[in-house]
Amino acid sequence: MNKKKVLVVEDDAILRQALTEFLEADNFSVIVATDGEEAVKFTKNNKPDIILLDIILPKKDGFDVIKEIKEDDNTKDIPIVLLTNLGSLSDIEKALALGATTYLVKGDYQLKEVMEKIKEILFLKK
Amino acid sequence: MKWIVNDLNIKKQADDLGISIWQTPSLLFLIMGIISIIVMIVVYFVSRNHTSPEYLILAETFVTVTIFVAGNMIITSVEKLTQINKMKSEFVAIVSHQLKNPLTGINWDIELLISKYKKGLDQKQLDIIKKINGSTILMTRLVNDLLDVVRIDQGNLFVNKDKFNIEGIIKKTIVKNESLTRQMNVEIRVEISDNTPQIVGDEKRLEVALDNLFSNAVKYNKEGGVVVIKVEKKNKEINLCVEDNGIGIPEKEQAQIFEKFYRSEKAIRKETGGTGLGLYIAKNIVEQCGGKIWFKSSEEKGSKFCFSLPLA
């Protein structure tokens, strides 16, 4: 089976590294972006199978990233999992309205559970 | 009537609100009332001696201005209180949110270490890592509780509508509390039938709610006590109950236990750690998910906390 490609968009180096290592150990291929502009660029160039997206990011925030990805026909079907510590009703509603597939509050999830969610989305979709 | 007594106890009110006595709305209101009455009496005597409309209008203007000024003072005072309250909520929200990122980092790295890079660590090292993990779990729970309270206060608590098996969160909760259970030497029993249907609600949050009920049942138990988690299907709902044979809740405190920051005297004597937020949060989560929460308790015999959730 082909390795699934995951784009990890996270500006916090420690969280980014933990996510990346865990994903790679679970047999995913990982691309990382550290700000919003990279996120959009890498999505267009690399066509990941799924995107893990933080909201508070340098240069361009997560909401704008979703907008741009959803506006482009080539990338609009890529599922976006928001992985953030913002957990207020208004943030979540805004993200879901923009087209995010699901919303996970980072601090509430173990890495194992994040992986389960990713697999659920990837394999339910196909 | 209780509220009148409360209204007149201005010193206590000022202490509760954290403001000086002359700023309390009740006192300002009383002053406004007294001034209005005095002014009206003056107007009465003035109008008795002077029947010309000029005097009457002047007197009436005087009354209106008095009420207006005093009323304005009350509004300003209330506005200031609301503002302070809002600032406090925002402060807690910002601090807890800032704490969450580094905490997530610690949690994830420990998980990475234990699940993927365990090789080469001996038992002692693993034990120490598990202890660190236990502490960060506690701290995460505390930070989450604070954030949840702020969200509840602001009417901003979001709940997902997941369809899930309740058994999963029961298992997770038991595992999460393993060291507490061992420490308290409490026996856990689960009664659930295999074909229990799925429910609808926020899985992550309901796990928090159950965790709060369950950890209370363990914490406030007696040495060698029992905690029973029982799941039953009733009409279009699932009822989940957590029953213990622990210290119970004194009858006079039972009406208050779902209040924010409320802690039973007995609970404080038994276990000094605790914020008094667990049941408040559990209640709000369950209700936000469309369920109900209730309990029965008798002192020295034990408590039974239940909640219901709609079927998927």
XYZ file of C-alpha atoms in Angstrom:
438
model
C 0.000 0.000 0.000
C 1.204 3.485 -0.800
C 2.158 5.594 2.148
C -0.417 8.274 2.838
C 0.918 11.800 2.712
C 0.164 14.052 5.672
C 0.861 17.769 5.754
C 1.547 18.936 9.297
C 1.123 22.686 9.763
C 2.370 23.662 13.211
C 4.572 26.530 14.319
C 5.511 25.060 17.685
C 8.671 23.026 17.056
C 8.144 20.579 19.907
C 4.594 19.724 18.913
C 5.556 19.544 15.251
C 8.350 17.119 15.950
C 6.264 14.867 18.189
C 3.499 14.710 15.586
C 5.917 14.061 12.749
C 7.758 11.282 14.540
C 4.573 9.598 15.615
C 3.113 9.776 12.116
C 6.285 8.396 10.557
C 6.389 5.567 13.059
C 2.810 4.807 12.014
C 3.920 4.542 8.400
C 2.740 7.899 7.063
C 4.845 10.126 4.889
C 5.046 13.587 6.417
C 5.509 17.066 4.990
C 5.860 19.933 7.454
C 4.926 23.581 7.163
C 5.700 26.102 9.879
C 3.495 28.981 8.779
C 0.291 29.693 6.865
C 1.948 30.651 3.597
C 3.985 27.460 3.498
C 0.834 25.522 4.281
C -0.950 26.818 1.182
C 2.135 26.441 -1.005
C 2.892 22.889 0.074
C -0.740 21.882 -0.315
C -0.771 23.081 -3.923
C 2.606 21.545 -4.778
C 2.435 18.251 -2.934
C -1.274 17.349 -2.842
C -1.255 15.692 0.588
C -3.966 13.124 1.435
C -4.835 14.982 4.612
C -3.839 18.208 6.376
C -3.334 18.739 10.094
C -3.718 22.445 10.604
C -3.093 24.736 13.555
C -5.030 28.015 13.718
C -2.646 30.486 15.279
C 0.161 30.601 12.718
C 2.677 33.172 11.535
C 2.050 35.044 8.264
C -1.425 33.645 7.600
C -3.790 32.126 10.125
C -5.483 28.758 9.858
C -8.847 30.208 8.839
C -7.295 31.928 5.800
C -5.414 28.760 4.926
C -8.677 26.775 4.849
C -10.295 29.446 2.672
C -7.510 29.328 0.096
C -7.368 25.558 -0.018
C -11.132 25.309 -0.422
C -11.174 27.922 -3.192
C -8.798 25.932 -5.378
C -10.504 23.108 -7.293
C -7.337 21.005 -7.193
C -7.131 21.035 -3.423
C -10.680 21.576 -2.211
C -11.346 17.886 -1.535
C -8.374 17.344 0.763
C -9.694 16.761 4.275
C -8.501 19.294 6.821
C -8.224 18.360 10.470
C -7.883 21.368 12.686
C -5.544 20.672 15.534
C -5.480 23.631 17.843
C -5.785 24.683 21.413
C -8.396 27.290 20.601
C -11.564 25.612 21.675
C -14.254 28.222 21.892
C -17.582 27.733 20.212
C -17.075 30.641 17.819
C -13.673 29.388 16.599
C -14.966 25.886 16.031
C -18.093 27.013 14.221
C -16.088 29.343 12.033
C -13.635 26.604 11.066
C -16.338 24.070 10.319
C -18.307 26.608 8.288
C -15.212 27.248 6.185
C -15.044 23.566 5.344
C -12.747 21.905 7.877
C -13.542 18.203 8.226
C -13.154 18.051 11.961
C -11.818 19.978 14.894
C -9.570 18.539 17.583
C -8.471 20.438 20.649
C -4.782 19.528 20.905
C -4.497 19.400 24.655
C -7.421 16.959 24.910
C -5.987 14.377 22.562
C -3.219 11.873 22.895
C -1.128 11.331 19.774
C -2.648 7.869 19.513
C -6.111 9.375 19.365
C -5.070 11.914 16.742
C -3.813 9.003 14.630
C -7.114 7.167 15.074
C -9.006 10.221 13.836
C -6.737 10.590 10.818
C -7.173 6.948 9.883
C -10.907 7.161 10.392
C -11.140 10.087 7.973
C -8.750 8.657 5.382
C -10.232 5.191 5.254
C -13.873 6.145 5.556
C -13.429 8.497 2.647
C -11.948 5.970 0.231
C -37.566 36.625 52.841
C -34.033 35.556 52.208
C -33.243 37.972 49.391
C -34.287 41.013 51.386
C -31.956 40.015 54.199
C -29.218 39.459 51.628
C -29.878 42.848 50.086
C -29.604 44.572 53.438
C -26.392 42.817 54.397
C -24.336 45.383 52.527
C -21.025 44.718 54.233
C -21.164 41.063 53.183
C -22.245 42.028 49.678
C -19.311 44.406 49.325
C -16.940 41.667 50.515
C -18.437 39.130 48.128
C -18.168 41.466 45.173
C -14.739 42.712 46.156
C -15.716 46.405 46.153
C -16.065 49.097 48.816
C -19.369 49.499 50.657
C -20.435 52.762 49.027
C -20.163 51.132 45.590
C -22.604 48.297 46.252
C -25.705 48.570 44.055
C -28.019 47.770 46.980
C -26.703 50.643 49.080
C -26.862 53.044 46.158
C -30.418 51.943 45.513
C -31.366 52.509 49.152
C -29.805 55.957 49.073
C -31.650 56.747 45.872
C -34.932 55.686 47.482
C -34.340 57.722 50.630
C -33.309 60.825 48.698
C -36.362 60.493 46.436
C -38.679 60.261 49.436
C -37.049 63.261 51.130
C -37.236 65.275 47.930
C -40.884 64.372 47.435
C -41.704 65.467 50.978
C -39.921 68.762 50.297
C -41.852 69.109 47.045
C -45.070 68.432 48.922
C -44.429 71.260 51.354
C -43.197 73.575 48.633
C -46.257 72.945 46.451
C -48.561 73.513 49.433
C -47.277 77.048 49.836
C -46.558 77.870 46.207
C -49.181 76.891 43.668
C -47.583 78.576 40.681
C -46.565 76.149 37.863
C -42.962 77.477 37.870
C -42.392 76.099 41.352
C -43.988 72.788 40.520
C -41.910 72.318 37.402
C -38.780 73.279 39.279
C -39.578 70.781 42.027
C -40.370 68.016 39.563
C -37.136 68.675 37.691
C -35.332 68.397 40.974
C -36.870 64.968 41.656
C -36.068 63.720 38.141
C -32.469 64.916 38.357
C -32.000 63.212 41.729
C -33.307 59.898 40.462
C -31.275 60.261 37.295
C -28.008 60.947 39.138
C -28.457 58.159 41.670
C -29.620 55.764 38.953
C -26.606 56.610 36.902
C -24.332 55.845 39.839
C -25.955 52.439 40.205
C -25.565 51.661 36.521
C -21.908 52.719 36.558
C -21.259 50.533 39.558
C -22.938 47.504 37.968
C -21.125 48.105 34.690
C -17.820 48.245 36.488
C -18.544 44.965 38.243
C -19.484 43.258 34.997
C -16.349 44.563 33.379
C -14.129 43.266 36.175
C -15.865 39.926 35.956
C -15.307 39.766 32.225
C -11.654 40.685 32.638
C -11.213 37.898 35.161
C -12.758 35.372 32.772
C -10.577 36.570 29.933
C -7.498 36.417 32.116
C -8.213 32.824 33.102
C -8.913 31.957 29.466
C -5.665 33.460 28.212
C -3.531 31.940 30.955
C -5.033 28.477 30.586
C -4.730 28.650 26.843
C -1.081 29.626 27.058
C -0.490 26.765 29.488
C -2.059 24.282 27.130
C 0.581 24.408 24.408
C 3.571 23.503 26.583
C 1.449 20.932 28.403
C 0.487 19.322 25.112
C 4.192 19.254 24.258
C 5.037 17.414 27.479
C 2.155 14.967 27.114
C 2.910 14.159 23.497
C 6.625 13.706 24.074
C 6.048 11.385 27.005
C 3.601 9.423 24.873
C 6.113 9.278 22.028
C 8.799 8.060 24.402
C 6.652 5.389 26.015
C 4.967 4.122 22.886
C 7.754 4.295 20.307
C 11.121 4.657 22.030
C 10.794 2.518 25.110
C 13.629 0.211 24.113
C 16.640 0.435 26.411
C 14.755 1.960 29.350
C 14.767 -0.114 32.493
C 11.804 -0.590 34.818
C 12.902 2.126 37.243
C 13.221 4.676 34.448
C 9.823 3.697 33.082
C 8.261 4.050 36.532
C 9.646 7.560 36.857
C 8.328 8.500 33.418
C 4.911 7.150 34.371
C 4.935 9.302 37.493
C 5.794 12.378 35.442
C 2.984 11.410 33.121
C 0.562 11.123 36.031
C 1.395 14.647 37.170
C 1.030 16.174 33.737
C -2.320 14.414 33.312
C -3.481 16.004 36.558
C -2.229 19.404 35.487
C -3.858 19.085 32.081
C -7.120 18.208 33.756
C -6.881 21.271 35.969
C -6.153 23.633 33.086
C -8.970 22.102 31.055
C -11.362 22.501 33.967
C -10.529 26.186 34.276
C -11.003 26.730 30.558
C -14.292 24.847 30.589
C -15.582 26.954 33.456
C -14.780 30.154 31.601
C -16.508 28.805 28.501
C -19.562 27.778 30.479
C -19.691 31.232 32.073
C -19.472 32.872 28.675
C -22.039 30.496 27.168
C -19.343 29.337 24.816
C -19.029 25.623 25.590
C -18.996 23.756 22.307
C -20.087 20.135 22.097
C -19.660 17.827 19.132
C -22.386 15.452 18.092
C -20.422 12.215 17.869
C -22.043 8.817 17.635
C -20.154 6.447 19.861
C -20.203 3.458 22.194
C -20.322 4.440 25.800
C -18.189 1.421 26.682
C -15.131 3.084 25.139
C -15.160 6.066 27.471
C -15.822 3.813 30.464
C -12.712 1.783 29.665
C -10.605 4.891 29.120
C -11.804 6.424 32.377
C -10.957 3.303 34.360
C -7.484 3.110 32.817
C -6.864 6.792 33.429
C -7.667 6.397 37.121
C -5.771 3.162 37.649
C -3.175 4.542 40.037
C -5.815 6.368 42.097
C -7.897 3.192 42.299
C -4.893 1.181 43.431
C -3.932 3.816 45.963
C -7.436 3.842 47.456
C -7.699 0.043 47.248
C -11.133 0.286 45.653
C -12.737 -2.454 43.583
C -14.273 -1.480 40.224
C -17.208 -3.307 38.630
C -18.776 -2.568 35.277
C -22.271 -3.765 34.382
C -23.052 -3.260 30.729
C -24.759 -5.531 28.208
C -22.972 -6.391 24.969
C -25.606 -4.959 22.673
C -25.799 -1.520 24.248
C -26.680 0.859 21.402
C -24.622 3.885 20.427
C -25.319 7.272 21.928
C -24.986 10.754 20.593
C -22.925 13.461 22.302
C -19.440 14.872 22.567
C -17.245 11.859 23.207
C -14.224 13.764 24.520
C -16.241 15.985 26.825
C -18.430 13.189 28.116
C -15.261 11.342 28.954
C -14.372 14.340 31.118
C -17.827 14.277 32.742
C -17.599 10.555 33.481
C -14.054 10.961 34.713
C -15.223 13.589 37.195
C -17.981 11.354 38.554
C -15.794 8.265 38.604
C -12.757 9.847 40.248
C -15.047 11.303 42.940
C -16.514 7.855 43.568
C -13.013 6.454 44.024
C -11.564 9.386 45.963
C -14.410 9.699 48.442
C -14.667 5.983 49.051
C -13.659 3.932 52.038
C -10.690 1.611 52.248
C -11.611 -1.535 50.323
C -14.790 0.048 48.939
C -16.538 -0.722 45.670
C -17.430 1.450 42.675
C -20.025 0.129 40.244
C -20.529 1.610 36.784
C -23.860 0.518 35.420
C -25.270 1.188 31.951
C -28.916 0.621 31.121
C -31.093 1.365 28.122
C -34.294 3.160 29.043
C -36.700 4.075 26.242
C -34.780 6.379 23.916
C -31.970 7.002 26.331
C -29.002 5.386 27.927
C -28.564 5.814 31.652
C -25.125 5.573 33.130
C -24.724 5.405 36.903
C -21.622 5.478 39.053
C -22.347 4.083 42.491
C -20.019 3.942 45.455
C -20.277 2.916 49.072
C -18.104 5.748 50.302
C -18.532 8.670 52.679
C -21.671 10.099 51.030
C -22.876 13.693 50.992
C -24.539 15.233 54.071
C -28.174 16.046 53.356
C -27.853 19.751 54.055
C -25.147 20.075 51.406
C -26.908 18.124 48.688
C -28.642 21.110 47.123
C -25.333 22.853 46.499
C -23.015 20.213 45.148
C -23.503 21.132 41.493
C -22.549 24.735 42.212
C -19.317 26.139 40.886
C -16.406 25.897 43.365
C -18.630 24.242 45.967
C -16.897 21.603 48.040
C -18.545 19.561 50.735
C -17.043 19.960 54.223
C -16.672 16.205 54.355
C -14.888 16.130 51.043
C -12.430 18.777 52.195
C -11.687 16.828 55.351
C -11.028 13.664 53.377
C -9.143 15.077 50.446
C -7.720 18.570 50.528
C -6.845 18.722 46.840
C -9.705 19.592 44.518
C -11.256 22.646 42.988
C -14.970 22.082 43.407
C -15.393 22.277 39.655
C -15.843 18.626 38.675
C -19.576 18.242 39.213
C -20.341 21.723 37.906
C -18.532 20.908 34.675
C -20.035 17.426 34.423
C -23.538 18.843 34.781
C -22.985 21.466 32.105
C -21.428 19.009 29.665
C -24.214 16.456 30.071
C -26.932 19.061 29.733
C -25.250 20.646 26.719
C -25.237 17.191 25.099
C -28.981 16.942 25.623
C -28.901 14.738 28.715
C -29.769 14.983 32.387
C -27.741 14.426 35.530
C -28.947 13.471 39.018
C -27.805 11.767 42.180
C -28.825 10.054 45.376
C -26.660 10.039 48.434
C -26.786 9.183 52.073
C -24.113 9.998 54.555
C -21.693 7.190 55.425
C -23.500 4.854 53.023
C -22.454 6.166 49.642
C -23.549 8.079 46.567
C -25.003 7.223 43.199
C -24.528 9.696 40.365
C -26.321 9.094 37.079
C -26.661 10.757 33.737
C -28.799 10.045 30.718
C -27.923 10.602 27.078
C -29.990 10.327 23.908
C -29.537 7.261 21.686
C -27.858 7.764 18.305
